[in-house]
PDB file of C-alpha atoms in Angstrom:
ATOM      1  CA  MET A1387      98.107 109.390 110.233  1.00  0.00           C
ATOM      2  CA  THR A1388     101.780 108.612 109.859  1.00  0.00           C
ATOM      3  CA  PRO A1389     104.477 110.468 107.873  1.00  0.00           C
ATOM      4  CA  LEU A1390     104.486 108.230 104.800  1.00  0.00           C
ATOM      5  CA  ILE A1391     100.694 107.967 104.714  1.00  0.00           C
ATOM      6  CA  ASP A1392     100.435 111.733 105.159  1.00  0.00           C
ATOM      7  CA  ALA A1393     102.783 112.248 102.213  1.00  0.00           C
ATOM      8  CA  LEU A1394     100.788 109.932  99.929  1.00  0.00           C
ATOM      9  CA  ASN A1395      97.188 110.178 101.117  1.00  0.00           C
ATOM     10  CA  VAL A1396      95.782 113.019  98.984  1.00  0.00           C
ATOM     11  CA  ARG A1397      97.763 112.016  95.906  1.00  0.00           C
ATOM     12  CA  ALA A1398      96.689 108.377  96.180  1.00  0.00           C
ATOM     13  CA  VAL A1399      92.998 109.115  96.800  1.00  0.00           C
ATOM     14  CA  HIS A1400      92.918 111.549  93.879  1.00  0.00           C
ATOM     15  CA  ALA A1401      94.606 109.006  91.583  1.00  0.00           C
ATOM     16  CA  TYR A1402      92.035 106.393  92.620  1.00  0.00           C
ATOM     17  CA  GLU A1403      88.951 108.604  92.423  1.00  0.00           C
ATOM     18  CA  ARG A1404      89.958 110.099  89.077  1.00  0.00           C
ATOM     19  CA  ARG A1405      91.014 106.698  87.701  1.00  0.00           C
ATOM     20  CA  ASP A1406      94.236 108.412  86.706  1.00  0.00           C
ATOM     21  CA  ALA A1407      95.843 106.099  84.151  1.00  0.00           C
ATOM     22  CA  SER A1408      99.113 108.041  84.402  1.00  0.00           C
ATOM     23  CA  ALA A1409      99.472 107.072  88.083  1.00  0.00           C
ATOM     24  CA  LEU A1410     101.085 103.787  89.050  1.00  0.00           C
ATOM     25  CA  PRO A1411      98.571 101.015  89.742  1.00  0.00           C
ATOM     26  CA  GLY A1412     100.007 100.744  93.264  1.00  0.00           C
ATOM     27  CA  LEU A1413      99.216 104.390  93.954  1.00  0.00           C
ATOM     28  CA  ARG A1414      95.635 103.871  92.763  1.00  0.00           C
ATOM     29  CA  SER A1415      95.308 100.743  94.936  1.00  0.00           C
ATOM     30  CA  LEU A1416      96.563 102.682  97.917  1.00  0.00           C
ATOM     31  CA  GLY A1417      94.033 105.403  97.089  1.00  0.00           C
ATOM     32  CA  ALA A1418      91.168 102.894  97.286  1.00  0.00           C
ATOM     33  CA  VAL A1419      92.439 101.750 100.675  1.00  0.00           C
ATOM     34  CA  MET A1420      92.964 105.285 101.967  1.00  0.00           C
ATOM     35  CA  ALA A1421      89.527 106.454 100.819  1.00  0.00           C
ATOM     36  CA  LEU A1422      87.909 103.783 102.994  1.00  0.00           C
ATOM     37  CA  HIS A1423      90.485 103.913 105.795  1.00  0.00           C
ATOM     38  CA  GLY A1424      90.093 107.653 106.332  1.00  0.00           C
ATOM     39  CA  ILE A1425      86.332 107.381 106.723  1.00  0.00           C
ATOM     40  CA  ALA A1426      86.613 104.266 108.896  1.00  0.00           C
ATOM     41  CA  GLU A1427      89.098 105.973 111.217  1.00  0.00           C
ATOM     42  CA  ASN A1428      86.710 108.874 111.749  1.00  0.00           C
ATOM     43  CA  GLY A1429      83.324 107.145 111.825  1.00  0.00           C
ATOM     44  CA  GLY A1430      84.024 103.466 112.298  1.00  0.00           C
ATOM     45  CA  LEU A1431      84.254 100.730 109.703  1.00  0.00           C
ATOM     46  CA  VAL A1432      80.538  99.993 109.500  1.00  0.00           C
ATOM     47  CA  GLY A1433      78.875 103.367 110.074  1.00  0.00           C
ATOM     48  CA  GLY A1434      81.642 105.494 108.663  1.00  0.00           C
ATOM     49  CA  GLY A1435      83.072 103.325 105.924  1.00  0.00           C
ATOM     50  CA  VAL A1436      80.438 100.888 104.727  1.00  0.00           C
ATOM     51  CA  GLU A1437      77.341 102.975 105.400  1.00  0.00           C
ATOM     52  CA  ASN A1438      78.744 106.109 103.757  1.00  0.00           C
ATOM     53  CA  VAL A1439      79.715 104.112 100.686  1.00  0.00           C
ATOM     54  CA  PHE A1440      76.294 102.417 100.670  1.00  0.00           C
ATOM     55  CA  PHE A1441      74.527 105.782 100.590  1.00  0.00           C
ATOM     56  CA  SER A1442      76.877 107.123  97.930  1.00  0.00           C
ATOM     57  CA  ASP A1443      75.810 104.106  95.823  1.00  0.00           C
ATOM     58  CA  ASP A1444      79.415 103.088  95.175  1.00  0.00           C
ATOM     59  CA  LEU A1445      79.862  99.642  96.717  1.00  0.00           C
ATOM     60  CA  ARG A1446      82.556  98.979  94.104  1.00  0.00           C
ATOM     61  CA  SER A1447      84.865 101.208  96.131  1.00  0.00           C
ATOM     62  CA  ILE A1448      84.669  98.728  99.013  1.00  0.00           C
ATOM     63  CA  GLU A1449      85.679  95.926  96.654  1.00  0.00           C
ATOM     64  CA  ASP A1450      88.547  98.096  95.403  1.00  0.00           C
ATOM     65  CA  ALA A1451      89.654  98.736  98.986  1.00  0.00           C
ATOM     66  CA  VAL A1452      89.484  95.005  99.759  1.00  0.00           C
ATOM     67  CA  GLU A1453      91.686  94.292  96.722  1.00  0.00           C
ATOM     68  CA  GLY A1454      94.052  97.050  97.864  1.00  0.00           C
ATOM     69  CA  TYR A1455      94.334  95.620 101.370  1.00  0.00           C
ATOM     70  CA  ARG A1456      95.096  92.205  99.916  1.00  0.00           C
ATOM     71  CA  TRP A1457      97.701  93.676  97.570  1.00  0.00           C
ATOM     72  CA  LEU A1458      99.352  95.349 100.564  1.00  0.00           C
ATOM     73  CA  GLY A1459      99.486  91.979 102.347  1.00  0.00           C
ATOM     74  CA  LEU A1460      96.749  92.868 104.825  1.00  0.00           C
ATOM     75  CA  SER A1461      94.403  90.002 104.041  1.00  0.00           C
ATOM     76  CA  ASP A1462      92.963  89.972 107.567  1.00  0.00           C
ATOM     77  CA  VAL A1463      91.827  93.576 107.082  1.00  0.00           C
ATOM     78  CA  ALA A1464      90.436  92.701 103.648  1.00  0.00           C
ATOM     79  CA  GLU A1465      88.401  89.860 105.161  1.00  0.00           C
ATOM     80  CA  LEU A1466      87.077  92.093 107.940  1.00  0.00           C
ATOM     81  CA  VAL A1467      86.005  94.784 105.470  1.00  0.00           C
ATOM     82  CA  THR A1468      84.283  92.136 103.349  1.00  0.00           C
ATOM     83  CA  ARG A1469      82.466  90.803 106.411  1.00  0.00           C
ATOM     84  CA  ALA A1470      81.439  94.311 107.484  1.00  0.00           C
ATOM     85  CA  ARG A1471      79.969  94.975 104.038  1.00  0.00           C
ATOM     86  CA  GLU A1472      78.072  91.667 104.051  1.00  0.00           C
ATOM     87  CA  GLU A1473      76.750  92.205 107.569  1.00  0.00           C
ATOM     88  CA  TYR A1474      75.673  95.766 106.805  1.00  0.00           C
ATOM     89  CA  LEU A1475      73.763  94.596 103.725  1.00  0.00           C
ATOM     90  CA  ARG A1476      72.123  91.914 105.855  1.00  0.00           C
ATOM     91  CA  PHE A1477      70.988  94.104 108.709  1.00  0.00           C
ATOM     92  CA  ARG A1478      70.283  97.248 106.691  1.00  0.00           C
ATOM     93  CA  PRO A1479      69.419  96.197 103.121  1.00  0.00           C
ATOM     94  CA  THR A1480      67.819  99.576 102.360  1.00  0.00           C
ATOM     95  CA  GLY A1481      70.006 101.534 104.774  1.00  0.00           C
ATOM     96  CA  TRP A1482      67.087 102.547 106.989  1.00  0.00           C
ATOM     97  CA  GLU A1483      66.212  99.464 109.030  1.00  0.00           C
ATOM     98  CA  GLU A1484      66.389  99.595 112.816  1.00  0.00           C
ATOM     99  CA  LEU A1485      69.146  97.435 114.246  1.00  0.00           C
ATOM    100  CA  SER A1486      68.423  94.637 116.642  1.00  0.00           C
ATOM    101  CA  GLU A1487      70.401  94.665 119.851  1.00  0.00           C
ATOM    102  CA  THR A1488      72.467  91.763 118.523  1.00  0.00           C
ATOM    103  CA  ASP A1489      73.238  93.563 115.259  1.00  0.00           C
ATOM    104  CA  ALA A1490      74.104  96.794 117.087  1.00  0.00           C
ATOM    105  CA  SER A1491      76.562  94.791 119.173  1.00  0.00           C
ATOM    106  CA  LEU A1492      78.028  93.192 116.037  1.00  0.00           C
ATOM    107  CA  TRP A1493      78.373  96.655 114.443  1.00  0.00           C
ATOM    108  CA  ASP A1494      80.414  97.781 117.464  1.00  0.00           C
ATOM    109  CA  GLN A1495      82.513  94.592 117.381  1.00  0.00           C
ATOM    110  CA  LEU A1496      83.346  95.082 113.703  1.00  0.00           C
ATOM    111  CA  ASP A1497      84.340  98.709 114.339  1.00  0.00           C
ATOM    112  CA  SER A1498      86.536  97.670 117.274  1.00  0.00           C
ATOM    113  CA  ALA A1499      88.127  94.849 115.298  1.00  0.00           C
ATOM    114  CA  TYR A1500      89.016  97.270 112.488  1.00  0.00           C
ATOM    115  CA  SER A1501      90.629  99.684 114.933  1.00  0.00           C
ATOM    116  CA  ALA A1502      92.638  96.814 116.397  1.00  0.00           C
ATOM    117  CA  ILE A1503      93.937  95.312 113.138  1.00  0.00           C
ATOM    118  CA  ALA A1504      94.160  98.362 110.851  1.00  0.00           C
ATOM    119  CA  PRO A1505      96.009 101.091 112.720  1.00  0.00           C
ATOM    120  CA  SER A1506      97.769 103.639 110.527  1.00  0.00           C
ATOM    121  CA  GLU A1507     101.160 102.371 111.707  1.00  0.00           C
ATOM    122  CA  ARG A1508     100.431  98.900 110.301  1.00  0.00           C
ATOM    123  CA  LEU A1509      99.205 100.403 107.064  1.00  0.00           C
ATOM    124  CA  GLU A1510     102.340 102.539 106.855  1.00  0.00           C
ATOM    125  CA  ALA A1511     104.570  99.482 107.246  1.00  0.00           C
ATOM    126  CA  ALA A1512     102.694  97.745 104.410  1.00  0.00           C
ATOM    127  CA  VAL A1513     102.981 100.847 102.223  1.00  0.00           C
ATOM    128  CA  ALA A1514     106.709 101.115 102.943  1.00  0.00           C
ATOM    129  CA  ALA A1515     107.154  97.499 101.816  1.00  0.00           C
ATOM    130  CA  HIS A1516     105.416  98.324  98.505  1.00  0.00           C
ATOM    131  CA  LEU A1517     106.759 101.838  98.034  1.00  0.00           C
ATOM    132  CA  HIS A1518     108.648 100.864  94.871  1.00  0.00           C
ATOM    133  CA  GLU A1519     105.225 100.078  93.312  1.00  0.00           C
ATOM    134  CA  ILE A1520     103.420 103.105  94.770  1.00  0.00           C
ATOM    135  CA  ALA A1521     105.793 106.051  94.667  1.00  0.00           C
ATOM    136  CA  PRO A1522     109.364 104.969  93.846  1.00  0.00           C
ATOM    137  CA  GLU A1523     110.488 108.608  93.862  1.00  0.00           C
ATOM    138  CA  LEU A1524     110.069 108.545  97.651  1.00  0.00           C
ATOM    139  CA  LEU A1525     112.527 105.680  98.116  1.00  0.00           C
ATOM    140  CA  PRO A1526     115.761 106.669  99.821  1.00  0.00           C
ATOM    141  CA  SER A1527     118.618 106.925  97.356  1.00  0.00           C
TER     142      SER A1527
END
C-alpha cells in the first residue's frame, strides 16, 4: 500500500461495509474500491476478487467497486473489473466448473492486466485528487 491509502483503507472499507450514512459518500466509494483492491492484490482480480465475492453471494460489491473506480477517474480499471466479472460468470456460472485451457489463460491475463493498470500508486494519485470529497481533514492546511 501507499501512505495515503494506508491512512484511509480501514476507515473507508468500514464506512462502505457498514453503509455508514455519517461518512462522506467519497469515503464509502473508496471503501468499495479498497475492499475489492485489497483482495485482488493478494489473490488476483479473478480468483481473489471476483471469485471471493461470487462465493460470498455479494456481486453488488463488484458493481460498487466499478462505480468507485469510475468516480476516481479510473475508467480503464472499472472496465477491466466489469470484464473479469462477466468472464468469471461465463466460465464458472456455479463457481465449480473446470476451466478450459483457454479460460485459464484468460484468467491469468485478466489478473496480469489488473496488476499493470491498478497499482496502489495509481490509486493513491486518484485518491489524492479526490481527497476533498473523501477525507478533507487530511488536506494540507
